[in-house]
XYZ file of C-alpha atoms in Angstrom:
675
model
C -35.663 5.497 16.172
C -32.700 7.868 16.351
C -29.445 7.976 14.413
C -27.603 10.152 16.941
C -25.427 7.289 18.205
C -24.141 6.742 14.669
C -24.007 10.256 13.248
C -22.771 12.044 16.347
C -19.364 11.810 17.934
C -19.340 9.374 20.852
C -18.904 10.598 24.424
C -17.415 7.250 25.520
C -13.689 6.883 26.209
C -11.584 6.953 23.042
C -14.749 7.610 20.995
C -15.885 3.987 21.353
C -19.191 3.755 19.461
C -22.283 3.735 21.663
C -23.304 0.235 20.578
C -26.064 -0.052 23.183
C -27.847 2.969 21.686
C -27.777 1.691 18.081
C -30.794 -0.080 16.638
C -30.543 -2.187 13.483
C -33.012 0.156 11.789
C -30.744 3.158 12.457
C -28.145 2.172 9.882
C -30.036 2.950 6.678
C -31.016 6.535 7.564
C -27.587 7.178 9.080
C -25.776 6.019 5.946
C -28.185 8.090 3.855
C -27.547 11.235 5.889
C -23.774 10.732 5.996
C -23.577 10.279 2.223
C -25.557 13.463 1.673
C -23.286 15.340 4.080
C -20.153 14.260 2.241
C -21.551 15.040 -1.215
C -22.493 18.534 -0.049
C -18.970 19.070 1.272
C -17.400 17.839 -1.972
C -19.711 20.053 -4.014
C -18.511 23.039 -2.006
C -14.882 22.149 -2.778
C -15.566 21.673 -6.488
C -17.421 24.966 -6.805
C -14.957 27.039 -4.763
C -14.124 30.097 -6.926
C -10.708 30.497 -5.312
C -7.647 29.000 -7.061
C -7.073 25.432 -5.834
C -4.619 24.965 -2.986
C -3.827 22.176 -0.581
C -5.675 24.074 2.163
C -8.910 24.652 0.238
C -8.995 21.340 -1.645
C -7.162 18.488 0.100
C -7.906 19.446 3.696
C -11.695 19.806 3.236
C -11.701 16.670 1.080
C -10.088 14.741 3.940
C -12.643 16.170 6.383
C -15.612 15.507 4.105
C -15.956 11.787 4.783
C -15.546 11.793 8.557
C -19.164 11.065 9.436
C -19.677 8.468 6.716
C -16.491 6.660 7.699
C -17.632 6.540 11.331
C -21.039 5.108 10.375
C -19.668 2.554 7.924
C -17.019 1.245 10.300
C -19.732 0.321 12.773
C -22.029 -1.015 10.059
C -19.459 -3.177 8.253
C -18.381 -4.731 11.530
C -21.999 -5.487 12.378
C -22.552 -7.002 8.939
C -19.480 -9.231 9.315
C -19.570 -10.157 12.992
C -23.228 -10.154 14.040
C -25.497 -9.965 11.009
C -29.231 -10.619 10.790
C -31.896 -10.253 8.078
C -32.300 -6.514 8.711
C -28.566 -5.911 8.393
C -28.328 -8.135 5.310
C -31.129 -6.146 3.695
C -29.409 -2.837 4.433
C -26.196 -4.185 3.021
C -27.867 -5.314 -0.194
C -29.712 -2.001 -0.468
C -26.665 0.197 -0.021
C -23.979 -1.824 -1.828
C -24.727 -0.257 -5.233
C -25.530 3.108 -3.701
C -22.216 3.310 -1.887
C -20.456 2.409 -5.131
C -22.333 5.229 -6.839
C -21.461 7.544 -3.978
C -17.766 6.805 -4.392
C -18.019 7.410 -8.125
C -19.758 10.736 -7.561
C -16.555 11.890 -5.865
C -13.903 10.039 -7.863
C -15.422 10.991 -11.224
C -16.168 14.646 -10.390
C -14.439 16.570 -13.224
C -14.107 19.833 -11.301
C -12.557 18.076 -8.311
C -10.177 16.188 -10.607
C -9.062 19.477 -12.174
C -8.402 20.971 -8.746
C -6.394 17.946 -7.621
C -4.213 18.119 -10.715
C -3.595 21.820 -10.125
C -2.544 21.245 -6.501
C -0.335 18.355 -7.592
C 1.459 20.520 -10.127
C 2.315 23.006 -7.396
C 3.156 20.633 -4.528
C 6.903 21.322 -4.313
C 6.606 23.375 -1.127
C 4.436 20.922 0.786
C 5.760 18.968 3.745
C 6.375 15.258 2.945
C 3.115 13.760 4.266
C 1.030 16.427 2.511
C 2.962 15.943 -0.753
C 2.416 12.180 -0.534
C -1.285 12.746 0.152
C -1.816 14.675 -3.060
C 0.262 12.108 -4.945
C -1.953 9.304 -3.669
C -5.163 11.175 -4.441
C -4.116 11.900 -8.027
C -3.058 8.278 -8.561
C -6.252 6.848 -7.096
C -8.523 9.236 -8.991
C -6.741 8.475 -12.259
C -6.958 4.707 -11.720
C -10.628 5.085 -10.782
C -11.415 6.716 -14.144
C -11.318 10.435 -13.408
C -9.732 11.158 -16.804
C -12.354 9.247 -18.833
C -14.905 10.885 -21.096
C -18.541 11.267 -20.097
C -19.805 8.162 -21.919
C -17.121 5.933 -20.423
C -17.768 7.380 -16.979
C -21.452 6.525 -17.313
C -20.627 2.910 -18.158
C -18.056 2.798 -15.352
C -20.704 3.862 -12.857
C -22.988 1.068 -14.048
C -20.208 -1.485 -13.726
C -19.213 -0.384 -10.221
C -22.777 -0.547 -8.945
C -23.306 -3.984 -10.442
C -19.994 -5.305 -9.090
C -20.768 -4.044 -5.591
C -24.216 -5.649 -5.647
C -22.856 -8.987 -6.843
C -20.003 -9.044 -4.335
C -22.561 -8.580 -1.581
C -24.777 -11.285 -3.078
C -21.796 -13.669 -3.153
C -21.021 -13.209 0.530
C -24.635 -13.511 1.646
C -25.154 -16.678 -0.423
C -21.914 -18.207 0.884
C -22.847 -17.474 4.491
C -26.290 -19.017 4.017
C -24.896 -22.124 2.329
C -22.198 -22.542 4.982
C -24.828 -22.462 7.714
C -27.057 -24.871 5.800
C -24.236 -27.370 5.206
C -23.121 -27.629 8.844
C -22.746 -31.337 9.609
C -25.241 -32.839 12.077
C -23.950 -35.737 14.176
C -26.463 -37.968 15.961
C -24.031 -40.372 17.610
C -21.534 -38.590 19.895
C -19.169 -41.566 19.647
C -18.432 -40.418 16.078
C -16.770 -37.353 17.589
C -13.937 -39.426 19.053
C -10.696 -37.509 18.827
C -12.172 -34.145 19.724
C -11.539 -32.657 23.147
C -14.331 -32.391 25.733
C -14.430 -28.649 25.121
C -14.808 -29.139 21.373
C -17.553 -31.700 21.878
C -19.425 -29.378 24.231
C -19.108 -26.640 21.614
C -20.712 -28.897 18.991
C -23.539 -29.669 21.423
C -24.050 -25.970 22.133
C -24.078 -25.183 18.401
C -26.745 -27.838 17.852
C -28.812 -26.604 20.786
C -28.699 -23.054 19.381
C -30.435 -24.375 16.263
C -32.988 -26.375 18.168
C -31.245 -29.713 17.594
C -31.442 -30.872 21.191
C -29.417 -33.981 21.949
C -27.422 -33.743 18.738
C -24.079 -32.242 17.744
C -23.292 -29.744 14.998
C -19.987 -29.242 13.201
C -20.152 -25.713 11.816
C -18.053 -24.914 8.761
C -15.018 -22.658 8.521
C -13.824 -20.558 5.600
C -10.735 -22.501 4.380
C -11.083 -25.868 2.661
C -9.418 -27.906 5.409
C -11.561 -27.902 8.562
C -9.470 -27.986 11.790
C -11.437 -30.971 13.129
C -10.112 -33.109 10.259
C -6.832 -33.398 12.149
C -8.503 -34.998 15.165
C -11.624 -36.949 14.190
C -10.880 -40.678 14.135
C -14.107 -41.570 12.294
C -13.031 -41.523 8.644
C -16.579 -41.347 7.315
C -17.336 -38.273 9.429
C -14.115 -36.706 8.192
C -15.280 -37.363 4.633
C -18.700 -35.850 5.311
C -17.142 -32.763 6.871
C -14.629 -32.322 4.054
C -17.261 -32.742 1.367
C -19.521 -30.221 3.100
C -16.640 -27.731 3.162
C -15.890 -28.230 -0.523
C -19.480 -28.217 -1.768
C -20.311 -24.729 -0.480
C -21.657 -22.503 -3.200
C -21.682 -25.230 -5.851
C -24.793 -27.333 -5.209
C -27.200 -25.430 -7.435
C -30.198 -23.621 -6.000
C -30.491 -20.198 -4.429
C -27.178 -20.321 -2.548
C -25.010 -21.340 -5.509
C -22.282 -18.721 -5.897
C -20.690 -19.812 -9.188
C -22.833 -17.742 -11.550
C -22.361 -14.744 -9.280
C -18.574 -15.229 -9.311
C -18.487 -15.466 -13.116
C -20.618 -12.343 -13.412
C -18.263 -10.476 -11.071
C -15.272 -11.602 -13.152
C -16.817 -10.379 -16.413
C -17.761 -7.047 -14.906
C -14.322 -6.525 -13.363
C -12.638 -7.447 -16.656
C -14.783 -4.993 -18.605
C -14.069 -2.271 -16.071
C -10.329 -2.908 -16.356
C -10.481 -2.558 -20.150
C -12.443 0.661 -19.783
C -9.701 1.989 -17.500
C -6.984 1.096 -19.990
C -5.717 -2.185 -18.551
C -5.551 -5.624 -20.157
C -7.359 -7.232 -17.250
C -8.397 -6.761 -13.634
C -5.141 -8.234 -12.296
C -3.186 -5.546 -14.143
C -5.463 -2.817 -12.748
C -5.051 -4.046 -9.166
C -1.301 -4.653 -9.171
C -0.663 -1.274 -10.821
C -1.399 0.384 -7.487
C 0.258 -2.158 -5.234
C 3.893 -2.791 -4.431
C 4.009 -5.719 -6.902
C 3.404 -3.448 -9.904
C 2.366 -6.084 -12.455
C 0.680 -9.500 -12.641
C 3.871 -10.797 -14.260
C 5.848 -10.023 -11.096
C 3.248 -11.818 -8.982
C 3.075 -14.849 -11.243
C 6.861 -15.065 -11.309
C 7.013 -15.366 -7.521
C 4.100 -17.791 -7.231
C 5.350 -20.116 -9.973
C 8.895 -20.052 -8.600
C 7.544 -21.399 -5.310
C 4.994 -23.810 -6.794
C 7.430 -26.407 -8.161
C 9.338 -27.122 -4.924
C 6.153 -26.835 -2.860
C 4.371 -29.449 -5.000
C 7.443 -31.682 -4.800
C 7.503 -31.456 -1.018
C 3.762 -32.146 -0.851
C 4.178 -35.343 -2.865
C 6.905 -36.496 -0.486
C 4.642 -35.779 2.476
C 1.763 -37.580 0.776
C 3.837 -40.709 0.261
C 4.775 -40.830 3.939
C 1.166 -40.456 5.038
C -0.127 -43.039 2.593
C 2.451 -45.528 3.849
C 1.330 -44.938 7.425
C -2.374 -45.110 6.547
C -2.062 -48.175 4.349
C -4.010 -46.518 1.537
C -3.779 -43.459 -0.684
C -4.826 -40.520 1.469
C -7.754 -38.356 0.404
C -8.191 -34.664 1.294
C -10.138 -35.606 4.427
C -7.320 -37.915 5.507
C -4.387 -35.565 5.035
C -4.727 -33.448 8.216
C -5.396 -36.574 10.309
C -2.413 -38.549 9.061
C -0.186 -35.496 8.951
C -0.534 -35.335 12.717
C 0.280 -39.034 12.998
C 3.416 -38.645 10.882
C 4.373 -35.537 12.862
C 4.013 -37.533 16.061
C 6.031 -40.446 14.683
C 8.865 -38.260 13.364
C 9.059 -35.539 15.957
C 7.061 -36.923 18.866
C 4.817 -33.852 18.624
C 1.045 -34.260 18.839
C -0.459 -30.794 18.285
C -3.881 -31.874 19.549
C -2.336 -33.080 22.815
C -0.784 -29.640 23.339
C -4.099 -27.818 23.586
C -4.221 -27.854 27.413
C -1.178 -25.542 27.254
C -2.978 -23.076 24.942
C -5.792 -21.853 27.168
C -7.230 -18.760 25.495
C -6.964 -16.369 28.433
C -3.346 -17.247 29.076
C -2.496 -16.987 25.385
C -4.107 -13.547 25.252
C -2.767 -11.992 28.436
C 0.535 -13.785 28.930
C 1.369 -14.308 25.264
C -0.101 -11.724 22.919
C -0.250 -8.844 25.432
C 3.053 -9.849 27.052
C 4.993 -9.616 23.770
C 3.408 -6.250 22.953
C 4.409 -4.964 26.364
C 8.034 -5.947 25.921
C 8.271 -4.510 22.408
C 6.223 -1.318 22.635
C 5.616 -0.584 26.317
C 1.926 -1.452 26.045
C -0.352 -2.482 28.895
C -3.945 -3.715 28.684
C -6.672 -3.189 31.277
C -10.050 -4.812 30.738
C -12.919 -2.302 30.801
C -16.027 -4.247 31.768
C -17.845 -0.915 32.079
C -17.589 -0.331 28.319
C -20.105 -2.328 26.253
C -19.209 -4.147 23.063
C -21.551 -4.807 20.155
C -22.233 -8.396 21.338
C -22.134 -10.055 24.772
C -19.071 -12.080 23.725
C -17.027 -8.962 22.966
C -14.408 -7.897 25.504
C -12.988 -4.373 25.713
C -9.447 -3.530 26.859
C -7.963 -0.080 27.342
C -4.480 0.113 25.857
C -1.775 2.336 27.352
C 1.743 3.020 26.134
C 4.237 3.831 28.849
C 1.307 4.651 31.121
C -0.588 6.937 28.723
C -3.873 5.629 27.225
C -3.733 5.328 23.429
C -6.937 3.485 22.609
C -9.111 0.410 22.971
C -8.703 -3.180 21.829
C -11.862 -5.276 21.365
C -11.762 -9.061 21.100
C -14.626 -11.092 19.615
C -13.254 -14.620 19.929
C -16.098 -17.047 19.383
C -17.905 -18.343 16.321
C -21.645 -17.952 15.756
C -24.039 -18.317 12.845
C -24.310 -14.534 12.515
C -20.542 -14.130 11.990
C -18.801 -14.695 8.673
C -16.015 -17.246 8.560
C -12.322 -16.601 9.021
C -10.497 -14.146 11.247
C -9.877 -10.449 10.747
C -9.112 -7.066 12.263
C -10.999 -3.847 11.656
C -11.066 -0.353 13.131
C -13.815 1.718 14.710
C -11.609 4.772 15.298
C -8.276 5.674 13.693
C -5.849 8.260 14.982
C -5.621 11.496 12.959
C -3.812 14.731 13.759
C -6.076 16.682 11.401
C -9.172 15.477 13.242
C -7.589 15.911 16.668
C -8.136 12.204 17.381
C -5.212 10.773 19.327
C -6.736 7.366 20.135
C -7.555 4.319 18.067
C -10.213 1.656 18.606
C -9.650 -1.705 16.900
C -11.289 -5.126 16.993
C -10.092 -8.674 16.337
C -12.632 -11.249 15.208
C -11.915 -14.988 15.316
C -14.118 -18.056 14.979
C -13.168 -20.292 17.910
C -15.891 -22.774 18.961
C -17.358 -21.706 22.288
C -17.356 -24.432 24.959
C -20.086 -24.883 27.526
C -20.220 -22.462 30.438
C -17.488 -23.118 32.977
C -15.234 -25.004 30.559
C -11.885 -23.647 29.492
C -11.406 -22.426 25.932
C -8.439 -24.433 24.681
C -7.033 -23.158 21.407
C -5.552 -25.273 18.667
C -2.024 -24.523 17.547
C -3.440 -22.830 14.428
C -5.898 -20.761 16.476
C -3.077 -19.640 18.752
C -1.036 -18.530 15.762
C -4.100 -16.839 14.261
C -4.634 -14.784 17.420
C -1.038 -13.556 17.267
C -1.485 -12.833 13.540
C -4.651 -10.791 13.910
C -3.170 -8.948 16.856
C -0.356 -7.881 14.550
C -3.002 -6.037 12.530
C -4.417 -4.607 15.761
C -0.996 -3.261 16.754
C -0.701 -1.653 13.329
C -4.073 0.041 13.862
C -3.284 1.142 17.410
C 0.258 2.427 16.927
C 0.211 4.093 13.495
C 0.417 7.884 13.614
C -0.713 10.115 10.757
C -1.939 13.634 10.203
C -4.487 12.837 7.506
C -7.353 10.343 7.907
C -6.506 8.706 4.589
C -3.255 7.413 6.074
C -4.554 6.316 9.475
C -4.069 2.865 10.962
C -3.689 0.007 8.485
C -4.394 2.180 5.403
C -1.492 0.795 3.372
C -1.162 -1.116 0.091
C -3.091 -4.394 0.030
C 0.035 -6.444 -0.654
C 1.820 -4.814 2.292
C -0.905 -4.915 4.956
C -0.320 -8.582 5.858
C 3.360 -8.001 6.576
C 3.027 -6.641 10.148
C 0.500 -9.313 11.087
C 2.772 -12.096 9.839
C 5.754 -10.658 11.704
C 3.760 -10.824 14.937
C 3.406 -14.587 14.510
C 7.110 -14.977 15.301
C 6.447 -14.452 19.002
C 4.289 -17.602 19.285
C 7.382 -19.763 19.770
C 9.753 -17.111 21.108
C 11.238 -18.577 24.329
C 10.298 -15.721 26.702
C 6.780 -15.487 25.286
C 6.126 -19.213 25.184
C 7.369 -19.611 28.747
C 4.942 -16.895 29.816
C 1.749 -18.272 28.284
C 2.193 -22.007 27.580
C 1.126 -23.269 30.998
C -1.162 -26.280 31.509
C -4.584 -24.896 32.332
C -5.210 -27.501 35.067
C -1.835 -28.355 36.586
C -0.029 -25.049 36.071
C 2.953 -26.923 34.652
C 4.901 -25.184 31.877
C 5.038 -26.826 28.501
C 7.966 -29.285 28.667
C 11.215 -27.957 27.213
C 11.786 -31.095 25.158
C 8.328 -30.707 23.604
C 9.179 -27.139 22.621
C 12.407 -28.273 20.979
C 10.550 -30.935 19.027
C 7.914 -28.361 18.073
C 10.613 -26.081 16.681
C 12.246 -28.987 14.864
C 8.912 -29.733 13.206
C 8.294 -26.161 12.013
C 8.800 -27.007 8.334
C 6.832 -30.257 8.608
C 3.828 -30.369 6.245
C 4.913 -27.085 4.670
C 4.664 -28.725 1.260
C 0.927 -29.077 1.836
C 0.507 -25.661 3.461
C 2.432 -23.834 0.755
C 0.780 -25.775 -2.075
C -2.790 -25.184 -0.880
C -2.072 -21.485 -0.449
C -0.310 -21.089 -3.808
C -3.139 -22.960 -5.530
C -5.653 -20.423 -4.219
C -3.409 -17.452 -5.043
C -2.840 -18.700 -8.587
C -6.569 -19.332 -9.076
C -7.318 -15.796 -7.967
C -4.697 -14.455 -10.369
C -5.701 -16.710 -13.289
C -9.373 -15.745 -13.071
C -8.506 -12.066 -13.054
C -6.057 -12.313 -15.954
C -9.016 -13.122 -18.228
C -10.550 -10.579 -20.545
C -14.334 -10.009 -20.447
C -14.963 -12.369 -23.391
C -12.792 -15.118 -21.905
C -14.823 -15.638 -18.726
C -16.961 -18.804 -18.955
C -20.742 -18.496 -19.047
C -21.668 -21.908 -17.689
C -21.184 -22.372 -13.901
C -20.200 -25.969 -14.598
C -17.060 -24.650 -16.323
C -15.732 -23.285 -13.035
C -14.344 -26.691 -12.090
C -12.798 -27.171 -15.544
C -11.061 -23.787 -15.340
C -9.711 -24.550 -11.878
C -8.337 -27.911 -13.005
C -6.556 -26.367 -15.993
C -5.102 -23.484 -13.989
C -3.775 -25.786 -11.279
C -2.391 -28.294 -13.766
C -0.496 -25.513 -15.550
C 1.202 -24.643 -12.252
C 1.828 -28.268 -11.265
C -0.521 -27.934 -8.284
C -3.266 -30.308 -9.450
C -2.813 -32.888 -6.698
C -6.335 -34.104 -5.761
C -5.203 -34.746 -2.192
C -4.145 -31.086 -1.814
C -7.142 -28.948 -2.819
C -6.740 -25.159 -2.943
C -7.111 -23.366 0.361
C -10.123 -21.696 -1.222
C -12.013 -22.891 -4.260
C -13.897 -20.416 -6.451
C -17.427 -20.990 -5.043
C -16.283 -20.144 -1.488
C -13.352 -17.843 -2.247
C -14.653 -14.908 -0.200
C -11.272 -13.162 -0.247
C -11.472 -12.921 -4.015
C -15.172 -12.348 -4.632
C -16.400 -10.334 -1.664
C -13.635 -9.264 0.719
C -11.348 -6.918 -1.185
C -8.558 -9.354 -2.095
C -9.483 -9.790 -5.783
C -6.221 -10.278 -7.707
C -4.481 -9.716 -4.387
C -4.647 -13.015 -2.520
C -0.969 -13.271 -3.430
C -0.455 -10.565 -0.790
C 0.221 -13.031 2.014
C 3.231 -14.684 0.376
C 4.373 -11.371 -1.151
C 4.373 -9.800 2.311
C 6.035 -12.874 3.752
C 9.244 -12.016 1.884
C 9.456 -8.881 4.054
C 8.218 -10.780 7.081
C 10.853 -13.531 6.891
C 13.619 -10.966 6.460
C 12.299 -8.986 9.430
C 12.153 -12.078 11.644
C 15.785 -12.741 10.757
C 16.620 -9.150 11.760
C 14.905 -9.526 15.146
C 16.817 -12.746 15.801
C 20.126 -11.182 14.844
C 19.516 -8.135 17.049
C 18.381 -9.607 20.349
C 14.740 -10.394 19.689
C 12.087 -9.207 22.120
C 13.511 -5.852 23.220
C 12.058 -2.382 23.473
C 14.849 -1.003 21.292
C 13.972 -3.419 18.496
C 10.297 -2.654 18.881
C 10.977 1.060 18.557
C 12.928 0.596 15.338
C 10.228 -1.583 13.836
C 7.609 0.930 14.979
C 9.525 3.862 13.464
C 9.926 2.267 10.036
C 6.915 -0.036 9.652
C 3.812 -0.030 11.832
C 4.166 3.471 13.212
C 3.998 5.271 9.870
C 0.551 4.106 8.754
C 0.180 5.028 5.096
C 2.100 8.305 5.348
C 4.893 7.263 2.979
C 5.864 4.592 0.487
C 6.251 1.467 2.673
C 9.013 -0.158 0.622
C 11.062 3.025 0.691
C 10.730 3.095 4.466
C 11.636 -0.593 4.694
C 14.731 -0.199 2.544
C 15.761 2.881 4.485
C 15.632 0.775 7.652
C 17.302 -2.354 6.315
C 19.644 -0.653 3.836
C 18.471 -2.928 1.007
C 15.381 -4.634 -0.434
C 14.226 -7.814 1.289
C 15.827 -10.980 -0.161
C 13.724 -14.068 -0.834
C 16.099 -16.578 0.772
C 14.722 -16.345 4.358
C 11.251 -17.158 3.012
C 12.545 -20.170 1.073
C 14.249 -21.512 4.192
C 11.162 -20.956 6.361
C 8.911 -22.784 3.889
C 11.349 -25.669 3.434
C 11.780 -24.830 -0.255
C 15.581 -25.050 -0.392
């Protein structure tokens, strides 16, 4: 066993981690060594007898975590995308220890004193350096640096416990999701799915030793994509009920008690830090500022969204001949869409072949906007056989690597995401970035084309928006590299990138029938555009329901959090009823027992971020349309003011400097069909 591949700097192009040389048992000693290295470096800063300056305090502090960051980026990706019992054990072991490690730095009184001294004398610093010290002082203060010794001791206990329970939540949810996958004995019940989807269910069953059967694996959101296609209503019901029962069946994989424990601990921590509740603590260091501002936006949208959803529900129930249930909604929504707009999304899948979408859609748009080209590097190994590696160049000069991990597997958590292995930093002399997109597309049998759903196509564009942010951001200091921006701003660039899915030049490039080579018919495209606001009542309502649940839970004080897991459902019902979103046919996008964003993935009190960022996104899309769309000039402006700056300055200030005003809400209301 050797930890060199983790602790040492890689000799591969763009510092791509040497995945082939990493053993699962290397992670624990590597994390241990990297933590010790950083603590020694911080101790040297704190004990420096020289008066504190930016050069002897902030610069070495930025350098201190380089090795640990490198190790953890590889480890967290492994834990999310290709976990196993060894990795899960390491994660559980180090969750509280990493929390304690962070506290050892954030709560160091000597370091806090030095930071305050540098901050008081920052007038002569260049802008990025001045902003760096401002961010450090803010983050240290919000983390408890100014507390007394007794409160710091309790804070450390709370942080360790929270970290352990967040990890326990995710591991239990993953286990329950795998256990609840729906087994289908009769393939005729799969009518409505494409041959590729059916072969994927057969392959998933075979992987678990269920030869001759089919397996419908679960996805993170409440509404499974297969619900739109399966004609067998009973199978739709089984699949929907499996999705909704995750984490709430009792037994070892029940997540409700864990979630309630996390809520109490977070609420107590917030009080200790001087806030009324966890939501106030989180929004204080985001662009929203307060929970009141968030709730105001969410509730403003909830009333018209719920109204539109009821109108949609009536139309579907009339078509179905009965009152639609949650497992019916996606199915009949497609039938109503077809009847009204003559658009059948499932029938369009032959035009969304994954390779064409990637190369001639996602990459094509990036080339037009930013001068990027992508060359596949089959000589560079990924962390799993499914992972593909592309070298990215800008105007002919290599700037990094893009990794794509497209397919679902039992060892990968649900959902889709982007993460970084390497971020650019002038201080570190690193001029490249290495990013990865993870999706959960069912993998068809060998030799069969991967045909994406409309939602999967949009998701690939979305996640690639994050990848562009990670690849193109330029910063001096590691703290500001890549996507290191406020949580309620980070989704903005990814949502903007979704606009190119239906952009005429882009669509014409990638939407080609995978067998005949025929372009998607122009009249179909027009009908697709006409139907863009169709079913938005449902989509907006299910999202807002989840965002309001996340907010409502985290507005509670420590004594207000229920003790009995059975009360989780009661709380949800009351919170949704108060917002007018208690329609049984439109369940929240995520319910508490499987709300990974809120209880294990860093979006606690911040799931509102998607709609908050969408205000900026909708305004930006309008700007692109008004200024010629897919042009290099437009891409350069957007790069200069948004994705190119990383976290080096206040993002809203940069946005308003570009647009000459704050973003109005009206473009979002129009997009969502709420006016």
